[in-house]
Structures are given as structure tokens and as C-alpha cells.
Amino acid sequence: MVIEIVRIGQRLVRDDRVTTHVALVSRAFGAQRIFMTEVNPEIKDTLEKINKTWGGDFVVEFIDKWKTIVKKKKEENFKIVHLSMYGENINDVQENLRKEENLLVVVGAEKVPREIYELADYNVGVGSQPHSEISALAILLDRIQKGVQFEKEFPNAKRKIIPTKNGKNVLVKETRD
Ligand code: SAM
């Protein structure tokens, strides 16, 4: 399954940290790419550094308009999943989501345009209470993949954590750069 994320409506400076965390969760929980408007180019640099150290080829792609990418992905047979507390309960839709081949997950910030509710194939609520886009995304990705994302290797990593009961065990790959 291909899972990509689009972050919409983030505000300059104010949402930088949350947007960075949305990108980190996307990468660590098995998505391949995140689209966002270029409000802060440092977010792309941060994720590139994370890839270099911890492996994989997660992509941060800057876009001008979220609607253009949502429409393009619909044409490419992606199903659009909009995370919203007003949506259908995740418990009721997770099985259908698992059957899809390609998903574009839309994650909001402060204000979400009304139009996204109509463009989405699924409006999904992770419970019907307001919380956070970071938690909503993490739970959605985990429910869809049922934890399998945590078995996945991140190729070409310079560092790899060996899970241990106590302390820290990190394999460090020697490189010349
Ligand atoms: N007040 C905003 C609105 O009207 O959509 C929501 C703001 S909330 C801080 C930011 C984002 O977190 C939302 O756009 C949604 O993607 C996500 N979110 C928050 N609570 C959620 C929930 N219970 N289920 C799914 N997504 C949620």
C-alpha cells in the first residue's frame, strides 16, 4: 500500500513544530511522502538529515495549492482520507481503509476549508473529540497497517537502534563523509 500525506492550512512560524512532527510521524509510521506548502524550508532539511542518519528515502515535497495535489492524486487512483473529528469513527472504517491500494491522508491545521469534506472519499474521526493532528495521524497509520510498519527496515541507515530492555543499543555504520 502506498500512503502519502498532505498537510493543509499550516500557519507561518506558529505551526512549524507541529508540521515537523506530522512529517516525522508520517516517516516513522510508514508513509512514503508528505506534501506541504513551503512555509518553512527548514522542515525539508530536517527530514533529509533524519533520512541520512536513520535511513529510508521519505520525501518532503513543497506544493503551491493543496487542492491541486488532492485532485491529481484522485486521478491517480488514490483514495482521499481527511482526518477530522467530525468524520466517521475510525473503528467503523478501518477495515475498508486496509483494503485500499493508495491513500492520500489530509491533515489539517487551524482552519480546514469546507471543500475538503466533499473531495474526500473518507472523512475519518479518531474519536469525536478535538485533539491533535499528530496523534490523529499516528493512530490512523497504525490502525491501517496494524503495527507492521514497525517491522520495516529503513535502508542505508547510519544508525540503527537495537531494541533493548534497558539502556541504549545503537549500531553505528562507519562512513567516510
Ligand atoms: N478546528 C479545526 C477544524 O475545524 O477542522 C480543527 C483543528 S485541529 C487542531 C487540527 C487538525 O487535527 C484537524 O484538521 C484534523 O486533521 C486533526 N484532528 C484533531 N482532532 C481530530 C480527531 N478527533 N479525529 C481526526 N482528526 C483530528
Short mmCIF file of N, CA, C and O in Angstrom, two decimals, residues 67-149:
data_model
loop_
_atom_site.label_atom_id
_atom_site.label_comp_id
_atom_site.label_asym_id
_atom_site.label_seq_id
_atom_site.Cartn_x
_atom_site.Cartn_y
_atom_site.Cartn_z
N LYS A 67 -5.27 21.81 -3.13
CA LYS A 67 -6.35 21.27 -3.95
C LYS A 67 -5.81 20.64 -5.23
O LYS A 67 -6.32 19.62 -5.71
N THR A 68 -4.75 21.24 -5.77
CA THR A 68 -4.15 20.69 -7.00
C THR A 68 -3.65 19.27 -6.74
O THR A 68 -3.87 18.36 -7.55
N ILE A 69 -2.98 19.07 -5.60
CA ILE A 69 -2.41 17.74 -5.33
C ILE A 69 -3.53 16.74 -5.01
O ILE A 69 -3.48 15.58 -5.44
N VAL A 70 -4.57 17.19 -4.31
CA VAL A 70 -5.68 16.27 -3.99
C VAL A 70 -6.35 15.82 -5.30
O VAL A 70 -6.60 14.62 -5.50
N LYS A 71 -6.58 16.76 -6.22
CA LYS A 71 -7.23 16.39 -7.49
C LYS A 71 -6.34 15.48 -8.33
O LYS A 71 -6.81 14.52 -8.94
N LYS A 72 -5.03 15.79 -8.35
CA LYS A 72 -4.08 14.97 -9.11
C LYS A 72 -4.06 13.54 -8.57
O LYS A 72 -4.09 12.56 -9.31
N LYS A 73 -4.02 13.42 -7.24
CA LYS A 73 -3.96 12.08 -6.63
C LYS A 73 -5.26 11.31 -6.88
O LYS A 73 -5.23 10.09 -7.06
N LYS A 74 -6.37 12.00 -6.90
CA LYS A 74 -7.64 11.33 -7.21
C LYS A 74 -7.58 10.72 -8.62
O LYS A 74 -7.99 9.59 -8.84
N GLU A 75 -7.00 11.49 -9.55
CA GLU A 75 -6.85 10.99 -10.93
C GLU A 75 -5.91 9.78 -10.98
O GLU A 75 -6.02 8.93 -11.84
N GLU A 76 -4.96 9.73 -10.03
CA GLU A 76 -4.01 8.61 -9.99
C GLU A 76 -4.53 7.43 -9.15
O GLU A 76 -3.77 6.58 -8.71
N ASN A 77 -5.84 7.44 -8.89
CA ASN A 77 -6.50 6.36 -8.15
C ASN A 77 -6.13 6.26 -6.67
O ASN A 77 -6.20 5.17 -6.09
N PHE A 78 -5.72 7.38 -6.10
CA PHE A 78 -5.57 7.41 -4.64
C PHE A 78 -6.95 7.70 -4.03
O PHE A 78 -7.74 8.46 -4.59
N LYS A 79 -7.23 7.08 -2.90
CA LYS A 79 -8.41 7.46 -2.13
C LYS A 79 -7.99 8.54 -1.14
O LYS A 79 -6.90 8.47 -0.55
N ILE A 80 -8.83 9.52 -0.97
CA ILE A 80 -8.50 10.66 -0.11
C ILE A 80 -9.13 10.45 1.27
O ILE A 80 -10.34 10.26 1.39
N VAL A 81 -8.27 10.45 2.28
CA VAL A 81 -8.72 10.27 3.67
C VAL A 81 -8.49 11.58 4.41
O VAL A 81 -7.34 12.00 4.59
N HIS A 82 -9.57 12.23 4.81
CA HIS A 82 -9.43 13.50 5.53
C HIS A 82 -9.64 13.25 7.02
O HIS A 82 -10.70 12.76 7.43
N LEU A 83 -8.61 13.58 7.81
CA LEU A 83 -8.73 13.40 9.26
C LEU A 83 -9.51 14.57 9.85
O LEU A 83 -9.10 15.73 9.74
N SER A 84 -10.63 14.26 10.47
CA SER A 84 -11.47 15.31 11.06
C SER A 84 -12.26 14.70 12.21
O SER A 84 -12.82 13.60 12.07
N MET A 85 -12.35 15.44 13.30
CA MET A 85 -13.12 14.92 14.44
C MET A 85 -14.61 14.76 14.11
O MET A 85 -15.33 14.08 14.82
N TYR A 86 -15.05 15.40 13.01
CA TYR A 86 -16.46 15.29 12.61
C TYR A 86 -16.72 14.06 11.73
O TYR A 86 -17.86 13.77 11.38
N GLY A 87 -15.66 13.38 11.34
CA GLY A 87 -15.79 12.28 10.39
C GLY A 87 -16.34 11.00 11.01
O GLY A 87 -16.65 10.94 12.20
N GLU A 88 -16.42 9.97 10.18
CA GLU A 88 -16.89 8.66 10.66
C GLU A 88 -15.86 8.10 11.63
O GLU A 88 -14.66 8.29 11.46
N ASN A 89 -16.36 7.37 12.61
CA ASN A 89 -15.47 6.79 13.62
C ASN A 89 -14.47 5.83 12.96
O ASN A 89 -14.86 4.94 12.20
N ILE A 90 -13.21 5.98 13.29
CA ILE A 90 -12.16 5.13 12.72
C ILE A 90 -12.46 3.65 12.93
O ILE A 90 -12.14 2.81 12.07
N ASN A 91 -13.10 3.32 14.04
CA ASN A 91 -13.41 1.91 14.32
C ASN A 91 -14.33 1.33 13.24
O ASN A 91 -14.29 0.13 12.97
N ASP A 92 -15.14 2.19 12.62
CA ASP A 92 -16.11 1.72 11.62
C ASP A 92 -15.54 1.68 10.20
O ASP A 92 -16.13 1.04 9.33
N VAL A 93 -14.45 2.39 9.95
CA VAL A 93 -13.94 2.46 8.56
C VAL A 93 -12.58 1.81 8.37
O VAL A 93 -12.12 1.63 7.25
N GLN A 94 -11.91 1.44 9.47
CA GLN A 94 -10.53 0.95 9.33
C GLN A 94 -10.42 -0.28 8.42
O GLN A 94 -9.47 -0.40 7.65
N GLU A 95 -11.41 -1.15 8.44
CA GLU A 95 -11.32 -2.35 7.60
C GLU A 95 -11.36 -1.98 6.12
O GLU A 95 -10.64 -2.55 5.32
N ASN A 96 -12.22 -1.03 5.77
CA ASN A 96 -12.29 -0.60 4.37
C ASN A 96 -11.00 0.10 3.97
O ASN A 96 -10.50 -0.09 2.85
N LEU A 97 -10.43 0.90 4.87
CA LEU A 97 -9.17 1.60 4.55
C LEU A 97 -8.05 0.60 4.27
O LEU A 97 -7.23 0.82 3.38
N ARG A 98 -8.03 -0.50 5.02
CA ARG A 98 -6.96 -1.51 4.85
C ARG A 98 -7.02 -2.16 3.47
O ARG A 98 -6.02 -2.67 2.99
N LYS A 99 -8.21 -2.13 2.83
CA LYS A 99 -8.36 -2.78 1.51
C LYS A 99 -7.92 -1.87 0.37
O LYS A 99 -7.78 -2.31 -0.76
N GLU A 100 -7.70 -0.59 0.64
CA GLU A 100 -7.33 0.35 -0.43
C GLU A 100 -5.85 0.16 -0.81
O GLU A 100 -5.04 -0.27 0.01
N GLU A 101 -5.55 0.53 -2.06
CA GLU A 101 -4.16 0.37 -2.53
C GLU A 101 -3.32 1.62 -2.29
O GLU A 101 -2.15 1.55 -1.92
N ASN A 102 -3.92 2.78 -2.57
CA ASN A 102 -3.20 4.05 -2.46
C ASN A 102 -4.03 5.04 -1.66
O ASN A 102 -5.21 5.25 -1.98
N LEU A 103 -3.40 5.63 -0.65
CA LEU A 103 -4.14 6.59 0.18
C LEU A 103 -3.40 7.91 0.25
O LEU A 103 -2.17 7.94 0.42
N LEU A 104 -4.14 9.00 0.13
CA LEU A 104 -3.60 10.34 0.44
C LEU A 104 -4.34 10.83 1.67
O LEU A 104 -5.57 10.98 1.65
N VAL A 105 -3.58 11.02 2.76
CA VAL A 105 -4.19 11.43 4.03
C VAL A 105 -4.06 12.94 4.18
O VAL A 105 -2.95 13.48 4.11
N VAL A 106 -5.18 13.61 4.38
CA VAL A 106 -5.19 15.06 4.53
C VAL A 106 -5.25 15.41 6.01
O VAL A 106 -6.16 14.97 6.72
N VAL A 107 -4.25 16.18 6.44
CA VAL A 107 -4.14 16.56 7.85
C VAL A 107 -4.28 18.08 7.94
O VAL A 107 -3.53 18.81 7.29
N GLY A 108 -5.20 18.56 8.75
CA GLY A 108 -5.45 19.99 8.85
C GLY A 108 -4.57 20.67 9.87
O GLY A 108 -3.81 20.05 10.59
N ALA A 109 -4.71 22.00 9.90
CA ALA A 109 -4.07 22.79 10.96
C ALA A 109 -5.22 23.54 11.64
O ALA A 109 -6.17 22.90 12.07
N GLU A 110 -5.15 24.88 11.69
CA GLU A 110 -6.21 25.58 12.40
C GLU A 110 -7.55 25.55 11.65
O GLU A 110 -8.55 25.11 12.17
N LYS A 111 -7.53 26.03 10.41
CA LYS A 111 -8.79 26.13 9.65
C LYS A 111 -8.78 25.16 8.49
O LYS A 111 -7.84 25.13 7.71
N VAL A 112 -9.85 24.40 8.36
CA VAL A 112 -9.94 23.46 7.25
C VAL A 112 -11.05 23.92 6.30
O VAL A 112 -12.18 24.11 6.74
N PRO A 113 -10.72 24.11 5.02
CA PRO A 113 -11.77 24.56 4.09
C PRO A 113 -12.86 23.50 3.94
O PRO A 113 -12.58 22.30 3.91
N ARG A 114 -14.08 23.96 3.84
CA ARG A 114 -15.27 23.10 3.74
C ARG A 114 -15.14 22.10 2.58
O ARG A 114 -15.57 20.96 2.67
N GLU A 115 -14.53 22.58 1.49
CA GLU A 115 -14.46 21.79 0.26
C GLU A 115 -13.79 20.42 0.45
O GLU A 115 -14.12 19.46 -0.24
N ILE A 116 -12.86 20.35 1.40
CA ILE A 116 -12.13 19.09 1.57
C ILE A 116 -13.06 17.96 2.00
O ILE A 116 -12.86 16.79 1.65
N TYR A 117 -14.13 18.32 2.74
CA TYR A 117 -15.08 17.28 3.16
C TYR A 117 -15.75 16.62 1.95
O TYR A 117 -16.07 15.44 1.99
N GLU A 118 -15.98 17.41 0.91
CA GLU A 118 -16.62 16.84 -0.29
C GLU A 118 -15.63 16.11 -1.19
O GLU A 118 -15.98 15.13 -1.83
N LEU A 119 -14.40 16.61 -1.22
CA LEU A 119 -13.39 15.96 -2.07
C LEU A 119 -12.94 14.61 -1.49
O LEU A 119 -12.50 13.72 -2.20
N ALA A 120 -13.05 14.47 -0.16
CA ALA A 120 -12.55 13.26 0.49
C ALA A 120 -13.43 12.04 0.19
O ALA A 120 -14.66 12.15 0.10
N ASP A 121 -12.79 10.88 0.03
CA ASP A 121 -13.52 9.62 -0.06
C ASP A 121 -13.92 9.14 1.33
O ASP A 121 -14.92 8.47 1.52
N TYR A 122 -13.05 9.46 2.30
CA TYR A 122 -13.34 9.12 3.70
C TYR A 122 -13.04 10.35 4.56
O TYR A 122 -11.94 10.89 4.49
N ASN A 123 -14.00 10.77 5.38
CA ASN A 123 -13.72 11.73 6.44
C ASN A 123 -13.67 10.90 7.73
O ASN A 123 -14.67 10.27 8.10
N VAL A 124 -12.50 10.86 8.37
CA VAL A 124 -12.29 9.90 9.46
C VAL A 124 -12.01 10.63 10.77
O VAL A 124 -11.08 11.45 10.86
N GLY A 125 -12.78 10.29 11.79
CA GLY A 125 -12.56 10.83 13.12
C GLY A 125 -11.86 9.81 14.00
O GLY A 125 -12.29 8.64 14.07
N VAL A 126 -10.78 10.23 14.63
CA VAL A 126 -10.11 9.37 15.61
C VAL A 126 -10.75 9.75 16.95
O VAL A 126 -10.23 10.58 17.70
N GLY A 127 -11.92 9.17 17.16
CA GLY A 127 -12.80 9.65 18.23
C GLY A 127 -13.48 10.94 17.76
O GLY A 127 -13.12 11.49 16.71
N SER A 128 -14.46 11.39 18.51
CA SER A 128 -15.22 12.58 18.10
C SER A 128 -14.96 13.74 19.06
O SER A 128 -15.86 14.52 19.37
N GLN A 129 -13.73 13.82 19.52
CA GLN A 129 -13.29 14.92 20.39
C GLN A 129 -12.12 15.61 19.71
O GLN A 129 -11.32 14.94 19.05
N PRO A 130 -11.99 16.92 19.91
CA PRO A 130 -10.82 17.59 19.32
C PRO A 130 -9.55 17.17 20.04
O PRO A 130 -9.53 17.07 21.26
N HIS A 131 -8.50 16.84 19.27
CA HIS A 131 -7.19 16.64 19.89
C HIS A 131 -6.11 17.18 18.98
O HIS A 131 -6.05 18.40 18.76
N SER A 132 -5.30 16.33 18.40
CA SER A 132 -4.14 16.85 17.69
C SER A 132 -3.95 16.12 16.37
O SER A 132 -4.20 14.90 16.28
N GLU A 133 -3.48 16.85 15.38
CA GLU A 133 -3.21 16.21 14.09
C GLU A 133 -2.10 15.17 14.20
O GLU A 133 -2.07 14.20 13.46
N ILE A 134 -1.18 15.38 15.13
CA ILE A 134 -0.08 14.42 15.27
C ILE A 134 -0.61 13.09 15.80
O ILE A 134 -0.33 12.02 15.27
N SER A 135 -1.43 13.16 16.84
CA SER A 135 -1.98 11.92 17.41
C SER A 135 -2.96 11.27 16.44
O SER A 135 -2.95 10.04 16.27
N ALA A 136 -3.79 12.08 15.79
CA ALA A 136 -4.78 11.51 14.86
C ALA A 136 -4.07 10.76 13.73
O ALA A 136 -4.43 9.63 13.38
N LEU A 137 -3.00 11.37 13.21
CA LEU A 137 -2.27 10.73 12.11
C LEU A 137 -1.59 9.44 12.57
O LEU A 137 -1.65 8.41 11.89
N ALA A 138 -0.96 9.48 13.74
CA ALA A 138 -0.26 8.29 14.23
C ALA A 138 -1.23 7.12 14.41
O ALA A 138 -0.96 5.99 13.98
N ILE A 139 -2.38 7.42 14.99
CA ILE A 139 -3.35 6.34 15.23
C ILE A 139 -3.92 5.82 13.92
O ILE A 139 -4.04 4.62 13.71
N LEU A 140 -4.23 6.73 13.01
CA LEU A 140 -4.75 6.29 11.69
C LEU A 140 -3.75 5.36 11.01
O LEU A 140 -4.10 4.27 10.54
N LEU A 141 -2.47 5.79 10.96
CA LEU A 141 -1.47 4.98 10.25
C LEU A 141 -1.27 3.63 10.94
O LEU A 141 -1.08 2.60 10.29
N ASP A 142 -1.33 3.63 12.25
CA ASP A 142 -1.18 2.36 12.97
C ASP A 142 -2.38 1.44 12.75
O ASP A 142 -2.22 0.23 12.54
N ARG A 143 -3.58 2.00 12.79
CA ARG A 143 -4.79 1.17 12.57
C ARG A 143 -4.78 0.57 11.16
O ARG A 143 -5.17 -0.57 10.97
N ILE A 144 -4.35 1.36 10.18
CA ILE A 144 -4.37 0.86 8.80
C ILE A 144 -3.36 -0.28 8.64
O ILE A 144 -3.64 -1.30 8.04
N GLN A 145 -2.18 -0.10 9.23
CA GLN A 145 -1.09 -1.07 8.98
C GLN A 145 -0.95 -2.09 10.10
O GLN A 145 -0.13 -3.00 10.02
N LYS A 146 -1.72 -1.97 11.14
CA LYS A 146 -1.73 -2.91 12.27
C LYS A 146 -0.34 -3.19 12.85
O LYS A 146 0.01 -4.34 13.12
N GLY A 147 0.48 -2.17 12.94
CA GLY A 147 1.80 -2.32 13.59
C GLY A 147 2.90 -2.85 12.69
O GLY A 147 4.08 -2.82 13.06
N VAL A 148 2.52 -3.33 11.48
CA VAL A 148 3.52 -3.91 10.57
C VAL A 148 4.59 -2.88 10.19
O VAL A 148 5.74 -3.23 9.90
N GLN A 149 4.20 -1.60 10.22
CA GLN A 149 5.17 -0.55 9.86
C GLN A 149 6.40 -0.57 10.76
O GLN A 149 7.48 -0.12 10.36
#
